[in-house]
Short mmCIF file of C-alpha atoms in Angstrom, two decimals:
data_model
loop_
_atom_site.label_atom_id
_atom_site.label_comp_id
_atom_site.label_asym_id
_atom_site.label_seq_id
_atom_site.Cartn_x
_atom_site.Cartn_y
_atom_site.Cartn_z
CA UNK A 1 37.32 -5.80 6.36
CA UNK A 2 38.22 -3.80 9.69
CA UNK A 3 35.23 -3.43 12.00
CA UNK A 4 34.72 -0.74 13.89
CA UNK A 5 33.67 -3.17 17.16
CA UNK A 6 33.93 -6.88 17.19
CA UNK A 7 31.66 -8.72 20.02
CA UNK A 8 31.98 -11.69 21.19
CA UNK A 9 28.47 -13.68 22.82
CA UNK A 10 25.54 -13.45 21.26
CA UNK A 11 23.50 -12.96 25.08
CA UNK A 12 21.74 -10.17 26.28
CA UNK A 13 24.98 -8.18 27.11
CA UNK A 14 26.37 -8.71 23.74
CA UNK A 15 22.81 -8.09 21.19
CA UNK A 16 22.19 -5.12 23.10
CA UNK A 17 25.38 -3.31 22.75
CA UNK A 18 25.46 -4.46 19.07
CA UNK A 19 22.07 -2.35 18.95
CA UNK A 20 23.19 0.50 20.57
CA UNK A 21 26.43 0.82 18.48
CA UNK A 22 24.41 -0.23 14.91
CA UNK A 23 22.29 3.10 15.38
CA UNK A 24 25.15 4.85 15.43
CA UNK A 25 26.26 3.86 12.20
CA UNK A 26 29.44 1.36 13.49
CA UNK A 27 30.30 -1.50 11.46
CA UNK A 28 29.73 -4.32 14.09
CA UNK A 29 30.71 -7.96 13.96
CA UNK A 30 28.91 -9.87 16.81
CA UNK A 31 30.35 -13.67 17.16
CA UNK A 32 28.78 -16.65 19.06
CA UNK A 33 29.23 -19.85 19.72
CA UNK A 34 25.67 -21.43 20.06
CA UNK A 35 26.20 -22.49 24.02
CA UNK A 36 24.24 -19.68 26.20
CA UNK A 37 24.35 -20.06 30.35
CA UNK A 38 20.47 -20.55 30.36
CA UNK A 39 20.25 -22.67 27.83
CA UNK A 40 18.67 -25.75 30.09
CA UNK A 41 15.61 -22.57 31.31
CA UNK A 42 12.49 -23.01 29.85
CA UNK A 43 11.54 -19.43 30.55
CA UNK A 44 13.84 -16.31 31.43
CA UNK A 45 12.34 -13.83 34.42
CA UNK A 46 12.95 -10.57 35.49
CA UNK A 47 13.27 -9.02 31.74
CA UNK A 48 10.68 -6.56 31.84
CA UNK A 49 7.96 -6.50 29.16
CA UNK A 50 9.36 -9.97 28.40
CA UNK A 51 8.76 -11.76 31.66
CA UNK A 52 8.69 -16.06 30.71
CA UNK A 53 9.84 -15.63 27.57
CA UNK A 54 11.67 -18.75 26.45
CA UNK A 55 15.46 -17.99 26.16
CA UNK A 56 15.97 -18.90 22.60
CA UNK A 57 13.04 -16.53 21.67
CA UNK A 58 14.69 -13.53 23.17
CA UNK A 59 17.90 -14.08 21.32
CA UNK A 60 15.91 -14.77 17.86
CA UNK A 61 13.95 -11.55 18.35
CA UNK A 62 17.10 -9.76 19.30
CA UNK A 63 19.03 -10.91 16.39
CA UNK A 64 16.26 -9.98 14.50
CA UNK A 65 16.51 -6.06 15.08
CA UNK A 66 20.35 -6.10 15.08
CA UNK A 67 20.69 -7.64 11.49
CA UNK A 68 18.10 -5.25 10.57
CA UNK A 69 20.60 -2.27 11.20
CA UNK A 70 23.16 -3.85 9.12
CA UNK A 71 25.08 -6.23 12.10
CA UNK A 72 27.24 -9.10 10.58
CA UNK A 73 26.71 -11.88 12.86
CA UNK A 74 29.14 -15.43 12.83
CA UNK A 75 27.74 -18.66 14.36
CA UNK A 76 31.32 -19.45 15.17
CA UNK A 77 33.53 -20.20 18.26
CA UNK A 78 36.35 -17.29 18.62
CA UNK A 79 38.97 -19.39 19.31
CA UNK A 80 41.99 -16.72 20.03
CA UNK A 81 42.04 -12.75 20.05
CA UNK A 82 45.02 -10.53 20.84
CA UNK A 83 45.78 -7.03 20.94
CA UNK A 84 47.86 -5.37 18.04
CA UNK A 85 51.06 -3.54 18.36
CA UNK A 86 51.29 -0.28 17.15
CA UNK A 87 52.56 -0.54 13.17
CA UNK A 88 50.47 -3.75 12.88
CA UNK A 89 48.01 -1.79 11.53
CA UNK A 90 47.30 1.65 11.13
CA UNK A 91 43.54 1.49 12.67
CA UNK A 92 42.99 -2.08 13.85
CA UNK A 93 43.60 -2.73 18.00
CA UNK A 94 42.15 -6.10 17.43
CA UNK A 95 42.09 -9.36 15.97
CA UNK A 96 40.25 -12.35 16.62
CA UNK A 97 40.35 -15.86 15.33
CA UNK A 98 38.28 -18.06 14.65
CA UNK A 99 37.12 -22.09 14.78
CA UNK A 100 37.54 -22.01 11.45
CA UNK A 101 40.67 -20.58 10.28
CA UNK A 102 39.85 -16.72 9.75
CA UNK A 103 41.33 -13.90 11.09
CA UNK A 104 39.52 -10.95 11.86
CA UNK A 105 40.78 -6.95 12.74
CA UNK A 106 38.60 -4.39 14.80
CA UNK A 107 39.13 -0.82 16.79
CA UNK A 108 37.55 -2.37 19.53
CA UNK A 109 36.68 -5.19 21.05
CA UNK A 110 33.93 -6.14 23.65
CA UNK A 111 34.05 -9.22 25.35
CA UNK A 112 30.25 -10.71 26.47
CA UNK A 113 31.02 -13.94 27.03
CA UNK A 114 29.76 -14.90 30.38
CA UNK A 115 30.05 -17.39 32.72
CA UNK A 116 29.56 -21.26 33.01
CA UNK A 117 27.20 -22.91 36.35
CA UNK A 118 29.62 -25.89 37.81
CA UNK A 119 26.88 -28.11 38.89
CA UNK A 120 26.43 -30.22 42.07
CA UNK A 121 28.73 -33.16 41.54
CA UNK A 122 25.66 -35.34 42.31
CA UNK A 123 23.78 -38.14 40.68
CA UNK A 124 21.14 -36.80 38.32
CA UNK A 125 22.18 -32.77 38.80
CA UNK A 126 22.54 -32.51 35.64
CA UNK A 127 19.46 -34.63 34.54
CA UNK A 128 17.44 -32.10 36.18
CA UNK A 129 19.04 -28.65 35.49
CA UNK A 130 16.26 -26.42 34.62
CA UNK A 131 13.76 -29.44 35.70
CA UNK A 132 14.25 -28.98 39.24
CA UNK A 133 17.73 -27.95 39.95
CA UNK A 134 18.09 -24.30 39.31
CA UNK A 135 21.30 -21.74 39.95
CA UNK A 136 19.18 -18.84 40.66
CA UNK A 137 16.02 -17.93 42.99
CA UNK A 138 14.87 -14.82 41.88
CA UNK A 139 14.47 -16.75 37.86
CA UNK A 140 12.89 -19.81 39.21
CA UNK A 141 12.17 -19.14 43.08
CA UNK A 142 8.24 -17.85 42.23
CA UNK A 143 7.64 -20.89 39.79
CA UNK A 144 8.27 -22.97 43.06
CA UNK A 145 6.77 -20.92 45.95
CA UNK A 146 5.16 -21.94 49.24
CA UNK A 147 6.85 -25.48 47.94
CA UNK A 148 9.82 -27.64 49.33
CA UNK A 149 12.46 -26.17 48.55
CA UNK A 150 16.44 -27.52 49.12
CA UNK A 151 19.46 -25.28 49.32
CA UNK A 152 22.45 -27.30 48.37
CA UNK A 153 26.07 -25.87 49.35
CA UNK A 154 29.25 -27.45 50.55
CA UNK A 155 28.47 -26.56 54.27
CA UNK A 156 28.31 -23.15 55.36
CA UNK A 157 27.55 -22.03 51.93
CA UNK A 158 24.48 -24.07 52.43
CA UNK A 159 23.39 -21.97 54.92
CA UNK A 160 23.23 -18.54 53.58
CA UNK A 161 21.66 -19.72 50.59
CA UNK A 162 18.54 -21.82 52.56
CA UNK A 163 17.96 -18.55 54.34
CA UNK A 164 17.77 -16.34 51.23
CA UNK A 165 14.81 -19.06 49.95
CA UNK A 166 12.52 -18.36 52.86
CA UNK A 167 12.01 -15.16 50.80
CA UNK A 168 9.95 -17.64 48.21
CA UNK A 169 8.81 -20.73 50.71
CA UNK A 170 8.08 -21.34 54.61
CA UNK A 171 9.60 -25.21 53.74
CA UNK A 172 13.46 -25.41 53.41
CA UNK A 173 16.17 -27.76 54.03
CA UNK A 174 19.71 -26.86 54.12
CA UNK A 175 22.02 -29.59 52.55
CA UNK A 176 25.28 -29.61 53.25
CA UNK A 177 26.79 -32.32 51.55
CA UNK A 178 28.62 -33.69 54.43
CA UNK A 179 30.36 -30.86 54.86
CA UNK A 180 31.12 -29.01 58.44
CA UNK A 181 28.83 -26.14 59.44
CA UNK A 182 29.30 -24.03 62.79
CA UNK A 183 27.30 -24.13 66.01
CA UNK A 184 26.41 -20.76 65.29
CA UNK A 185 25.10 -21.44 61.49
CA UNK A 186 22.99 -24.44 63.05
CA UNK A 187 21.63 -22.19 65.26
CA UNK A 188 20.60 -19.48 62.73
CA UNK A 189 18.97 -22.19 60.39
CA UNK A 190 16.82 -24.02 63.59
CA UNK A 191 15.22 -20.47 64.36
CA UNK A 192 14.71 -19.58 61.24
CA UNK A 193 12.61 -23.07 60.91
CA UNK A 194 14.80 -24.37 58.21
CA UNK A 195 15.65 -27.76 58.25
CA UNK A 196 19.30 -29.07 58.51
CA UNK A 197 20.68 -32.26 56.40
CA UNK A 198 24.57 -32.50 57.10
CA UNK A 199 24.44 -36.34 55.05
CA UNK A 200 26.51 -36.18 51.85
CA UNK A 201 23.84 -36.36 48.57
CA UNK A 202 24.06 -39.47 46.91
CA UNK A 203 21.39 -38.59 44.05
CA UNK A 204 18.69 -36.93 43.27
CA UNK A 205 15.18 -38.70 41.82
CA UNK A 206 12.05 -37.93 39.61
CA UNK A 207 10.66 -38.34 36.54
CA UNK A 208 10.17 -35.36 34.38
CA UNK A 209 10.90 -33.17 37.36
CA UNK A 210 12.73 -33.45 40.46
CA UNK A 211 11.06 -35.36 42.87
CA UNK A 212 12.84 -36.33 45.79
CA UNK A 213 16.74 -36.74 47.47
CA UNK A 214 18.67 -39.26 48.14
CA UNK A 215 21.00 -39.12 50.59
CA UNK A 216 24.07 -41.59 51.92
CA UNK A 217 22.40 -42.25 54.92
CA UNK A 218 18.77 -41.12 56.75
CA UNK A 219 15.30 -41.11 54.47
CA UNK A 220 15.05 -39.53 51.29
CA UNK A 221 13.92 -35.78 51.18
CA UNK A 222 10.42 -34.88 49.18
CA UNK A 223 11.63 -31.70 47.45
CA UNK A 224 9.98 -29.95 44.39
CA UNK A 225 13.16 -27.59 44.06
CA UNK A 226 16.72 -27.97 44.68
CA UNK A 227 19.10 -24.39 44.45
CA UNK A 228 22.61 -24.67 44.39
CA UNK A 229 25.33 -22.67 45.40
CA UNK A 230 28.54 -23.25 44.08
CA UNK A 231 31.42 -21.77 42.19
CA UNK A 232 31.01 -19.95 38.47
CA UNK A 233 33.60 -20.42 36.11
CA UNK A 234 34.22 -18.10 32.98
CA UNK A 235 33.18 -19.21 30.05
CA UNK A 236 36.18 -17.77 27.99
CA UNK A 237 39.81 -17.88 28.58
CA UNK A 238 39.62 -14.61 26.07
CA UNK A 239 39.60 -11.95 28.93
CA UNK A 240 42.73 -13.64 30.53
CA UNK A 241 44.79 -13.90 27.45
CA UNK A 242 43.86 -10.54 26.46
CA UNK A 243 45.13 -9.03 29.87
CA UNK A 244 41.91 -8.65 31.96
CA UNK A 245 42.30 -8.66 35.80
CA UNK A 246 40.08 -11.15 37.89
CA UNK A 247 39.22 -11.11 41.37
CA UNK A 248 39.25 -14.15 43.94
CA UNK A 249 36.05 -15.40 42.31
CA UNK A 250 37.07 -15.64 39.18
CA UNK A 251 34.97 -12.33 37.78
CA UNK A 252 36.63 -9.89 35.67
CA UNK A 253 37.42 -6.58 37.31
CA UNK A 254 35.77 -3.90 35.32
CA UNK A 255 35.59 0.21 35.78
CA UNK A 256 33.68 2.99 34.82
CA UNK A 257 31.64 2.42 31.97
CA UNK A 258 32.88 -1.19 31.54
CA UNK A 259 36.10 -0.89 30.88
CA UNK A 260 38.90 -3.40 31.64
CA UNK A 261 41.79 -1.93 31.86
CA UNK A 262 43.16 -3.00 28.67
CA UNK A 263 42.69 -0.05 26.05
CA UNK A 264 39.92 -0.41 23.80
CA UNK A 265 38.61 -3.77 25.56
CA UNK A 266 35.47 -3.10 27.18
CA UNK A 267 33.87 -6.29 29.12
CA UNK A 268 30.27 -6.82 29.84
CA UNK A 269 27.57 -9.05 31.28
CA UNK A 270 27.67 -12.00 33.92
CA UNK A 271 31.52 -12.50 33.33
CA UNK A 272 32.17 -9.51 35.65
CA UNK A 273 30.12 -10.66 38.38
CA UNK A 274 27.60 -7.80 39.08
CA UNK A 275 23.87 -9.37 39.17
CA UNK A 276 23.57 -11.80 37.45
CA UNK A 277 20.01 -11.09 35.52
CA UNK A 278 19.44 -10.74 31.64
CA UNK A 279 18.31 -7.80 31.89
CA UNK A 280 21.20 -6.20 33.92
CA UNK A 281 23.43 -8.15 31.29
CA UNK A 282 21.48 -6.02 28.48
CA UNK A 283 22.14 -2.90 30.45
CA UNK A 284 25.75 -3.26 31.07
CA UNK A 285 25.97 -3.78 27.50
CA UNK A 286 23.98 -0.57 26.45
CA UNK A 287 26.56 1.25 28.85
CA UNK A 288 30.07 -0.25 27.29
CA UNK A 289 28.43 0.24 23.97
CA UNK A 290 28.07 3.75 24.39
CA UNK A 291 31.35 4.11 26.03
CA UNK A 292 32.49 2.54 22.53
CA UNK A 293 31.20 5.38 20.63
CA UNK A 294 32.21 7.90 22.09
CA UNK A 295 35.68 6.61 21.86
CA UNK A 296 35.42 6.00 18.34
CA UNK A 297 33.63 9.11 17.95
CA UNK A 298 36.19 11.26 19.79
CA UNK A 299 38.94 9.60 17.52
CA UNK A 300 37.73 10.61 14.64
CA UNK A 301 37.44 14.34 15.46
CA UNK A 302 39.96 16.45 13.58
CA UNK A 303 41.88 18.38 15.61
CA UNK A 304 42.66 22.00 15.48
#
């Protein structure tokens, strides 16, 4: 069978441009492999009309209305894609493999696959991601206002993130990790009344929830919150071995209405690094999926 799109992720980005393109009558294949980025959230934020909604529910009700308009969906791991040459096929840009074995041939191909949150290499980070520990402040900086808060960052990417959480609490401590911060930075944090911890972490403490840090040396830190700023990583090597450009952050470089670059591979959703909400996710993929029509749209035209 040749689809008319293949997408890959099964997030916000990728349901909602399998949506957009099933109303317009395109035979859609949406793949996924079971592993979303907020998996560890209890509830997602900033969706509007679905504000706390459990993650899991908002992908169950969205795969709900896209199966309804006749979207095949795969519970499988696309393990390799490339792009065809011309005389491969006649119609068919695309194929994808996958886990298991089978081969697959679209038009076009959308990539939603997103990104992946390296954690704090600290005791107990990952014990209490999502209890505690969190990636973003604007999902999980409310839950936790006028609280202690913690903004962890290997030194002076400590700092800018402890002053973005004053937004949420007046109580917030800038850890460093035993790495370096300027005179100047220092100076920024003490009259801005946030607390300054330069000790490396050893671990963090609780019970169900985070409770408290531990550090190499000094007295352990009462915190209710800890928010994290380190590096993203993609969570497919599929945009590099199909030819997408990345930046010094590791985000794919997309233009216009999502495109790539690469003919007929449109990207959308956290993996290119604009703001990183669901619901900007579900717009960027309402915007490449509408690009994706009216490319397939346009090629169908006879011409005079």
């Amino acid at each position: 069978m040749l689809y008319d799109v293949i997408i890959v992720g099964g997030g916000p980005a990728g349901l909602s441009a399998a949506l957009v393109l099933s109303r317009c009558r395109r035979r859609v294949l949406l793949c996924d492999d079971g592993h979303p980025r907020n998996a560890a959230s209890s509830a997602l934020h900033g969706y509007l009309t679905r504000d706390g909604i459990a993650p899991d529910e908002l992908l169950r009700l969205g795969r709900a209305e896209i199966v309804g308009y006749g979207v095949e969906i795969r519970e499988e791991k696309v393990t390799g894609a490339r792009c065809l040459e011309p005389g491969d096929d006649d119609k068919a840009a695309f194929e994808i493999t996958l886990a298991g074995g089978a081969s697959l041939r679209a038009r076009k191909l959308l990539l939603a696959t997103g990104v992946q949150d390296v954690l704090p290499d600290v005791a107990g980070a990952a014990d209490f991601y999502g209890r505690g520990v969190y990636h973003c402040p604007y999902c999980d900086g409310w839950r936790h206002r006028d609280a202690a808060l913690a903004a962890y960052g290997h030194g002076e990417d400590a700092v800018g993130l402890a002053l973005s959480l004053k937004t949420w609490s007046a109580n917030v401590t800038a850890c460093a990790d035993g790495e370096s911060v300027s005179d100047a930075d220092r100076a920024r944090l003490k009259a801005n009344g946030i607390a300054f911890r330069p000790e490396p972490l050893a671990r963090l403490e609780g019970d169900d929830h985070l409770r408290r840090l531990v550090f190499a040396e000094g007295p352990p830190l009462d915190c209710d919150a800890l928010f994290f700023n380190t590096r993203r990583v993609q969570h497919s090597a599929l945009p590099e071995a199909l030819g997408c450009r990345s930046d010094e952050r590791d985000e794919i470089r997309t233009r216009g209405k999502q495109q790539t670059g690469v003919p007929g591979l449109y990207l959308a959703g956290d993996a290119d690094g604009d703001v990183q909400f669901a619901i900007v996710a579900a717009a960027e993929g309402a915007v490449a999926a509408v690009a994706l029509n009216h490319e397939l749209a346009e090629a169908a035209l006879v011409k005079p």
